[in-house]
Short mmCIF file of C-alpha atoms and ligand atoms in Angstrom, two decimals:
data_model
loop_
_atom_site.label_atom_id
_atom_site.label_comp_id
_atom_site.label_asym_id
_atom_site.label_seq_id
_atom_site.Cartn_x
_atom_site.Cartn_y
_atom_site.Cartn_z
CA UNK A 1 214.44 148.39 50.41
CA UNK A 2 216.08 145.96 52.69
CA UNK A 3 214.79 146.79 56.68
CA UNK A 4 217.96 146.64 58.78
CA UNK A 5 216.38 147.25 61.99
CA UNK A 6 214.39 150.29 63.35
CA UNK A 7 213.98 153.66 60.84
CA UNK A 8 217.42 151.59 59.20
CA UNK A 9 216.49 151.41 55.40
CA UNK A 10 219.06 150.54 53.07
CA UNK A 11 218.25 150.99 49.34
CA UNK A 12 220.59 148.43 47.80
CA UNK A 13 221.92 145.27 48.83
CA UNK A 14 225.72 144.93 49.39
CA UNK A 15 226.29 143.36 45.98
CA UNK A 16 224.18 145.92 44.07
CA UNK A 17 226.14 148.60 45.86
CA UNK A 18 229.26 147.12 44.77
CA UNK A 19 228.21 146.97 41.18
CA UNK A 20 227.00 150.35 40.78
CA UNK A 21 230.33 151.74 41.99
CA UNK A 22 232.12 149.84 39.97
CA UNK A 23 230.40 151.17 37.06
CA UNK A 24 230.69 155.04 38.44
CA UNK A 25 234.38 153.93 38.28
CA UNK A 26 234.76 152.61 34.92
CA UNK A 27 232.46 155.71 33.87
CA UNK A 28 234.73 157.94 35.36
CA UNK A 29 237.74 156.22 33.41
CA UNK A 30 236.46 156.46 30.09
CA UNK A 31 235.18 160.31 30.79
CA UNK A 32 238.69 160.92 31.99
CA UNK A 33 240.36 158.67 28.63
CA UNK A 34 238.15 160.77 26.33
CA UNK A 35 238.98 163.97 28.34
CA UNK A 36 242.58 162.92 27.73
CA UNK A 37 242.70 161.11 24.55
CA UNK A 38 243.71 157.91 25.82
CA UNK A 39 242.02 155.46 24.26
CA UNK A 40 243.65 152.85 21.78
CA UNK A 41 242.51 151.51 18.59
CA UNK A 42 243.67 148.23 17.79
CA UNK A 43 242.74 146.30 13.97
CA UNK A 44 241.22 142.85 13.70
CA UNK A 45 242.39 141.82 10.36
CA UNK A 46 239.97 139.96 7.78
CA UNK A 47 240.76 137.98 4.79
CA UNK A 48 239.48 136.26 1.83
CA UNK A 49 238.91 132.42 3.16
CA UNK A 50 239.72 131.28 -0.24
CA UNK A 51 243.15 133.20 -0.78
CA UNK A 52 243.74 134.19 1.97
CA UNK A 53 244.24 138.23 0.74
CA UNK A 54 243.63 140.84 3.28
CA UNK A 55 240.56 142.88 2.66
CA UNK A 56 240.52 144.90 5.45
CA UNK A 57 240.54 146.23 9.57
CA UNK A 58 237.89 146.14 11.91
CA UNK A 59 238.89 149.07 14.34
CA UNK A 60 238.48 147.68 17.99
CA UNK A 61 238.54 149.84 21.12
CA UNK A 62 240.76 149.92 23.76
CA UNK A 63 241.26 151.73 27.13
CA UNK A 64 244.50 151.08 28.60
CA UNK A 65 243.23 153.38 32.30
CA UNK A 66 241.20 150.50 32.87
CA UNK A 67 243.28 147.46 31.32
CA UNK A 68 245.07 146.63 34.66
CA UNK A 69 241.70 145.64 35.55
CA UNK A 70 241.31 143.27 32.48
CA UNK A 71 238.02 145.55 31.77
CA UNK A 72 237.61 145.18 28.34
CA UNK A 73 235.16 146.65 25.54
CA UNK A 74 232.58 144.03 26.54
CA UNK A 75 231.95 145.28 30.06
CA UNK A 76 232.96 148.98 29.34
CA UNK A 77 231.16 149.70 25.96
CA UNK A 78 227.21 148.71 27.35
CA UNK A 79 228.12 151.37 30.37
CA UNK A 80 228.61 153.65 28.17
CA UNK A 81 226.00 152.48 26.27
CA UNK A 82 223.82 153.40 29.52
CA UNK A 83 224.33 156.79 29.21
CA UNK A 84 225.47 159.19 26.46
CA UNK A 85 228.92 158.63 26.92
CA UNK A 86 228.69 156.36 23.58
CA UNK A 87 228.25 158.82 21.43
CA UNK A 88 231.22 160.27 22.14
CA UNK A 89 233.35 157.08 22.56
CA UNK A 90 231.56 156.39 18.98
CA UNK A 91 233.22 159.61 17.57
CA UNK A 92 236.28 159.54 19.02
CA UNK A 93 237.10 156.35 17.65
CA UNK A 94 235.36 156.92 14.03
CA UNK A 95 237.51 160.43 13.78
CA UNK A 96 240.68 158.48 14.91
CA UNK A 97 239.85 155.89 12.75
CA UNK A 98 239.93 158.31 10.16
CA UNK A 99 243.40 159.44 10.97
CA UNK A 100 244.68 156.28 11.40
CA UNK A 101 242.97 155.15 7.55
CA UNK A 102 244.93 158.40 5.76
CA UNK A 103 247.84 157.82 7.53
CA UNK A 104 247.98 154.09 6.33
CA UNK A 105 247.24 155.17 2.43
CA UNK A 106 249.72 157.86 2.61
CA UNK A 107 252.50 155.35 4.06
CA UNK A 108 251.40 152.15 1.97
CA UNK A 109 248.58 152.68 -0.68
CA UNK A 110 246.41 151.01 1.30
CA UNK A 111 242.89 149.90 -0.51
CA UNK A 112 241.05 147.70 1.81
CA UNK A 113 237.96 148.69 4.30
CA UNK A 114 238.04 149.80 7.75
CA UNK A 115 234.98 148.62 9.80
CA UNK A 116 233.61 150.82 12.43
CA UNK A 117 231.64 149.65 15.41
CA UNK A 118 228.71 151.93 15.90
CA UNK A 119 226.57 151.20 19.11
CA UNK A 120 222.51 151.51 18.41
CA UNK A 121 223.02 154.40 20.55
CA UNK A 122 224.37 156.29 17.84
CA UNK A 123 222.73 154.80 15.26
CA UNK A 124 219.68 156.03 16.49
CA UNK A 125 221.15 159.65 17.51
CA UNK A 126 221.01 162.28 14.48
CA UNK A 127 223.65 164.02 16.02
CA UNK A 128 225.89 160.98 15.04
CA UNK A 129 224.94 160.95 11.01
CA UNK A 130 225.74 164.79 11.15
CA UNK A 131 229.22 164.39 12.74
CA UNK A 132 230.05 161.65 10.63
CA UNK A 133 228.87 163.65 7.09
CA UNK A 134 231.14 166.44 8.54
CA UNK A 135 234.28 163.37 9.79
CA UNK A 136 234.32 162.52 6.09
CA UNK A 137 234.14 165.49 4.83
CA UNK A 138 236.78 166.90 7.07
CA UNK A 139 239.36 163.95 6.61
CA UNK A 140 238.54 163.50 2.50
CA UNK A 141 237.82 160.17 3.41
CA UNK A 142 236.61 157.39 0.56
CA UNK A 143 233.62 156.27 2.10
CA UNK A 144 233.90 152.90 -0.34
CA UNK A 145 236.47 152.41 2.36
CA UNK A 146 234.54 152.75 5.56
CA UNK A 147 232.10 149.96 6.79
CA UNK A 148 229.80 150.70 9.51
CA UNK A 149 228.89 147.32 11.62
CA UNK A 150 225.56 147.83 13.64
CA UNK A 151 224.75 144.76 16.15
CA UNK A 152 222.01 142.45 15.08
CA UNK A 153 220.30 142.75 18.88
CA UNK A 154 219.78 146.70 18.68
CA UNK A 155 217.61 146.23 15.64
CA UNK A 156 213.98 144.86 17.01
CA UNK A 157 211.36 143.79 14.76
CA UNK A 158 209.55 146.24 12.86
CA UNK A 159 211.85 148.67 13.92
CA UNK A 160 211.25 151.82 11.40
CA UNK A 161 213.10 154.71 13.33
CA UNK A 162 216.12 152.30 12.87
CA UNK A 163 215.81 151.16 9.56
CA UNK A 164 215.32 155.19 8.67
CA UNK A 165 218.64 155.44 10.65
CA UNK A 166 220.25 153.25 8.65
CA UNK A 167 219.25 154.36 5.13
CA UNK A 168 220.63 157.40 6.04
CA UNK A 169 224.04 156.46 6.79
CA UNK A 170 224.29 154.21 4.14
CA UNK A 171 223.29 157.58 1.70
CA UNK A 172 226.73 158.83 2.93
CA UNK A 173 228.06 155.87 0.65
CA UNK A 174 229.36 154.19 3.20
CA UNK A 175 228.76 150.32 3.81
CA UNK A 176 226.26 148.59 6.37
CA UNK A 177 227.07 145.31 8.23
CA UNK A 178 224.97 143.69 10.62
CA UNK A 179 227.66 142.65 13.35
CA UNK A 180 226.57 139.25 15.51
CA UNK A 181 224.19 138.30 13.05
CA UNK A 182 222.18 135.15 14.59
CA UNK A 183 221.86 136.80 17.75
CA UNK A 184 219.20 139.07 17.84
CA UNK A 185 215.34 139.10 16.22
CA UNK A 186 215.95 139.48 12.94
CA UNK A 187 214.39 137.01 10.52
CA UNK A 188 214.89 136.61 7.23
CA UNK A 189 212.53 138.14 5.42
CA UNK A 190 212.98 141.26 7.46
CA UNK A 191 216.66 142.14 5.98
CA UNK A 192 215.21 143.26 2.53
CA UNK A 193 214.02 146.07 4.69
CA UNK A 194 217.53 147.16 5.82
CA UNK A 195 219.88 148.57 3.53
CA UNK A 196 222.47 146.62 3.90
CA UNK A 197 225.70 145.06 2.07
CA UNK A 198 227.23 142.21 4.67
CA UNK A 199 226.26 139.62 7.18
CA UNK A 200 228.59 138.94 9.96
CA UNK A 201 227.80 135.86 10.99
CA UNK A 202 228.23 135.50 14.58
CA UNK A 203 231.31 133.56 16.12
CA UNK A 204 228.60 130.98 18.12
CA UNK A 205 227.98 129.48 14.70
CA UNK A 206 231.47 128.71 14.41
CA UNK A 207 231.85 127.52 18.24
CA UNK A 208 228.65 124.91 17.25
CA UNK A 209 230.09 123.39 13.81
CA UNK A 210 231.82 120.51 15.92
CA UNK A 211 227.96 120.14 17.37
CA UNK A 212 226.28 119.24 13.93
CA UNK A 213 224.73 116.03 13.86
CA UNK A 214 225.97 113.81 11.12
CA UNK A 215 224.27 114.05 7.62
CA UNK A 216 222.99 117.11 8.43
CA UNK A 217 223.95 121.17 7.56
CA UNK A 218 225.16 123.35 9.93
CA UNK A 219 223.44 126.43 11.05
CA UNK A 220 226.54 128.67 9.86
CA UNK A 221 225.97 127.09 6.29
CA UNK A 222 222.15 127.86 6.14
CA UNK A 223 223.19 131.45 7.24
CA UNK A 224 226.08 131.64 4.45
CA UNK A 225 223.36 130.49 1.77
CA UNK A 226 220.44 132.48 2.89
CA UNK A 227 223.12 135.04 3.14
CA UNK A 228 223.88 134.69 -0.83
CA UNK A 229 220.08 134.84 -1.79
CA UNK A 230 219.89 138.10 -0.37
CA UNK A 231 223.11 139.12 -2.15
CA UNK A 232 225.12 139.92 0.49
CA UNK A 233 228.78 139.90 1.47
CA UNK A 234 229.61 137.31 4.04
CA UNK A 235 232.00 137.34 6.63
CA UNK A 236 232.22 134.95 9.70
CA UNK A 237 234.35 135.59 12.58
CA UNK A 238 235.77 134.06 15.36
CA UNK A 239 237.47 131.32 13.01
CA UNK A 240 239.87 129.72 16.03
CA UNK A 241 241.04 125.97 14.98
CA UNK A 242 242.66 125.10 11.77
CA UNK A 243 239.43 122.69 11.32
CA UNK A 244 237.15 125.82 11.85
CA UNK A 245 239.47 127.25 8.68
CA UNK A 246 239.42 124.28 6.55
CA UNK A 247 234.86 124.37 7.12
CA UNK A 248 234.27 128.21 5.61
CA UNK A 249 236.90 127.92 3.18
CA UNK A 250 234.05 125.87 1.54
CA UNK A 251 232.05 128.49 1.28
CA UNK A 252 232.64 130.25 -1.53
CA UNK A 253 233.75 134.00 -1.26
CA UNK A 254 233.43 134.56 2.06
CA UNK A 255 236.05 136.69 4.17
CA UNK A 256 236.81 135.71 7.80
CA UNK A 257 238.55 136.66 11.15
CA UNK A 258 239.51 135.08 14.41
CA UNK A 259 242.44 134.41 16.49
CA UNK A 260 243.42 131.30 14.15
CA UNK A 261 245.35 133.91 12.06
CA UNK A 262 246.09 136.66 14.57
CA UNK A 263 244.82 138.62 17.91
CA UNK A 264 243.77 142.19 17.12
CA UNK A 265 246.89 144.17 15.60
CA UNK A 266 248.87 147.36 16.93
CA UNK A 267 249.05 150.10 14.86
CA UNK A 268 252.39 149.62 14.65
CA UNK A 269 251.78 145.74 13.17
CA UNK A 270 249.25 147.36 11.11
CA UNK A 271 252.01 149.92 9.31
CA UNK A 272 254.64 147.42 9.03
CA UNK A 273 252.88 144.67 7.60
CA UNK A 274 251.03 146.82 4.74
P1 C2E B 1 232.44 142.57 18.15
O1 C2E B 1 232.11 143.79 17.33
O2 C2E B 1 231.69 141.33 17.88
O3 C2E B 1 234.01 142.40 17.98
C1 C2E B 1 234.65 141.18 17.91
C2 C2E B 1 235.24 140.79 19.24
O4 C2E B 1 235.63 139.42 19.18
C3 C2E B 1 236.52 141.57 19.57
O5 C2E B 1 236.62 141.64 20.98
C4 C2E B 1 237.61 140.63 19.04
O6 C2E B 1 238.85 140.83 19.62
C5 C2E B 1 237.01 139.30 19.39
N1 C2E B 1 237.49 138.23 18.54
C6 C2E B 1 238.01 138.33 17.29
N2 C2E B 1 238.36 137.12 16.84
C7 C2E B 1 238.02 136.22 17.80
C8 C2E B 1 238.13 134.78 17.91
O7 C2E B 1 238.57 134.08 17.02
N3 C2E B 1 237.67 134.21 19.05
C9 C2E B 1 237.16 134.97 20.06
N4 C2E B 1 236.75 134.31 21.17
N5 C2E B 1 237.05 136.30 20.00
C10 C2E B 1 237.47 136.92 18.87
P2 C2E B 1 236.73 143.02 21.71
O8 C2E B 1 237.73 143.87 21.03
O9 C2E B 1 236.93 142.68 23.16
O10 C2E B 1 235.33 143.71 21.51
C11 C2E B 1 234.19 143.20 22.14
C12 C2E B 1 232.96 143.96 21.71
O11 C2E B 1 233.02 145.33 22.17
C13 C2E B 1 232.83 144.08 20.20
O12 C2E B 1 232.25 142.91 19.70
C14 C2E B 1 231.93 145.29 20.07
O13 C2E B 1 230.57 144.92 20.27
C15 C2E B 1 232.38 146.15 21.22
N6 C2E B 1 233.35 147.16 20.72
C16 C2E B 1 234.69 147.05 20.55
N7 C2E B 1 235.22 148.20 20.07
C17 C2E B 1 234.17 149.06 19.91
C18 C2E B 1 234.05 150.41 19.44
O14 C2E B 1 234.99 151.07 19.02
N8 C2E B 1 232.77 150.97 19.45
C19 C2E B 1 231.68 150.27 19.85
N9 C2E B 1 230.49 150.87 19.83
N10 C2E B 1 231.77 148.99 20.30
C20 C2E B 1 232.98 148.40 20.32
CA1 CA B 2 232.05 144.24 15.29
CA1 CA B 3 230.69 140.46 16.12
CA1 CA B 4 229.75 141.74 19.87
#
């Protein structure tokens, strides 16, 4: 406590104060956007590197109450990762993901994936598995369709609960990525324990290729190969520069996203261009 004088305690400085009720506000905002379903989805597109086909969506968050303030998922998803607000922003936007999937098959056919963001919140919540079982269920949804992405920093070392977490999703059928991959503690030899089916490279590994020494391999290659001795699917984001482009299309099969092809789509974009 900061002494302002006689018997005048005050618990938090200025700044601190500041912060925390900027948080109550932005927690407030998303209670009141779930309250009122008005959050937005919008759909990062991915495509093979190679032939450049679309494969899929990864379904982003968006909550237009608090976009005047340029708040984006970044800030507003780890408060709500602070409390169990998640969850329910982790439902809301699986179940309308699950709308948004039918409607798009009904309308075009559509084959491809949609990638979920689940926070290690949920992940590690039973409640979450049980919804989702019932979501998919509830929607006849084709969970070869559905890819969950789990960040690489909410999985420590050793981590059983998690890795128990994760083999039950995946027994829904559904498909596990490791989002930010590069990030967090996982080594190698630790992802034969998780049950997983793609790497997403993280976009830092992308940001570094102009780094690499000459003569020598860059980091986001070593991932790409280790990647393909454990079998698994590949995809690197934040591809930005024509140059970034021109680097993974070397590596063979791997599917990509970044702003070089497009921002995040509308669900509009997303109808008409299927
Ligand atoms: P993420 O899962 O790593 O998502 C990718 C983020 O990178 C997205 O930002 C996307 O718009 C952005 N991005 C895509 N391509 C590029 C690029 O080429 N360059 C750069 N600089 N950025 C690119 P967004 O939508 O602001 O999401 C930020 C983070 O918020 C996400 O990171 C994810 O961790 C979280 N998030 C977003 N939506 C959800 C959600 O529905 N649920 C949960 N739990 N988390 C979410
Ligand atoms: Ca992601
Ligand atoms: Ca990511
Ligand atoms: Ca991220």
């Amino acid at each position: 406590a900061k002494k302002l004088g006689k018997n005048n305690y005050k618990l938090f400085t200025p700044e601190i104060e500041d912060k925390i009720n900027n948080e109550l506000k932005i927690e407030n905002q998303l209670i009141e956007s779930l309250k009122n379903d008005q959050f937005v989805l919008v759909f990062m597109p991915a495509y093979t590197a190679q032939e450049k086909v679309l494969t899929g969506y990864e379904v982003l968050l968006r909550c237009p109450n608090l976009a005047n303030t340029s708040v984006g998922p970044d800030i507003f998803i780890p408060i709500a990762e602070k409390t169990d607000l998640i969850l329910m922003i982790d439902l809301w936007v699986t179940e309308n993901a699950f709308i948004k999937l039918k409607e798009l098959i009904n309308k075009t056919g559509f084959k491809g994936f949609f990638a979920i963001n689940v926070s290690s919140k949920s992940l590690r919540n039973d409640d979450f598995y049980v919804r989702l079982k019932a979501l998919i269920k509830e929607y006849d949804i084709d969970v070869t369709q559905i890819e969950l992405e789990i960040t690489e920093t909410c999985l420590m070392p050793d981590d059983y609960q998690a890795i128990e977490s994760l083999k039950q999703l995946k027994s829904l059928g559904v498909s596990i990525a490791i989002d930010d991959f590069g990030t967090g503690y996982t080594s190698f030899n630790q992802l034969v324990n998780y049950p997983l089916d793609t790497l997403k490279i993280d976009r830092s590994f992308v940001q570094s290729l102009g780094d690499t020494a000459a003569g020598k391999k860059p980091t986001l290659d070593i991932i790409y190969e280790l990647a393909k001795i454990y079998e698994l699917e590949v995809i690197i984001e934040g591809i930005e520069t024509k140059s970034d482009f021109e680097h993974v299309q070397k590596l063979p099969g791997v599917t990509v996203q970044g702003f070089y092809f497009t921002k995040p789509f509308q669900w509009e974009e997303v109808i008409s261009l299927n």
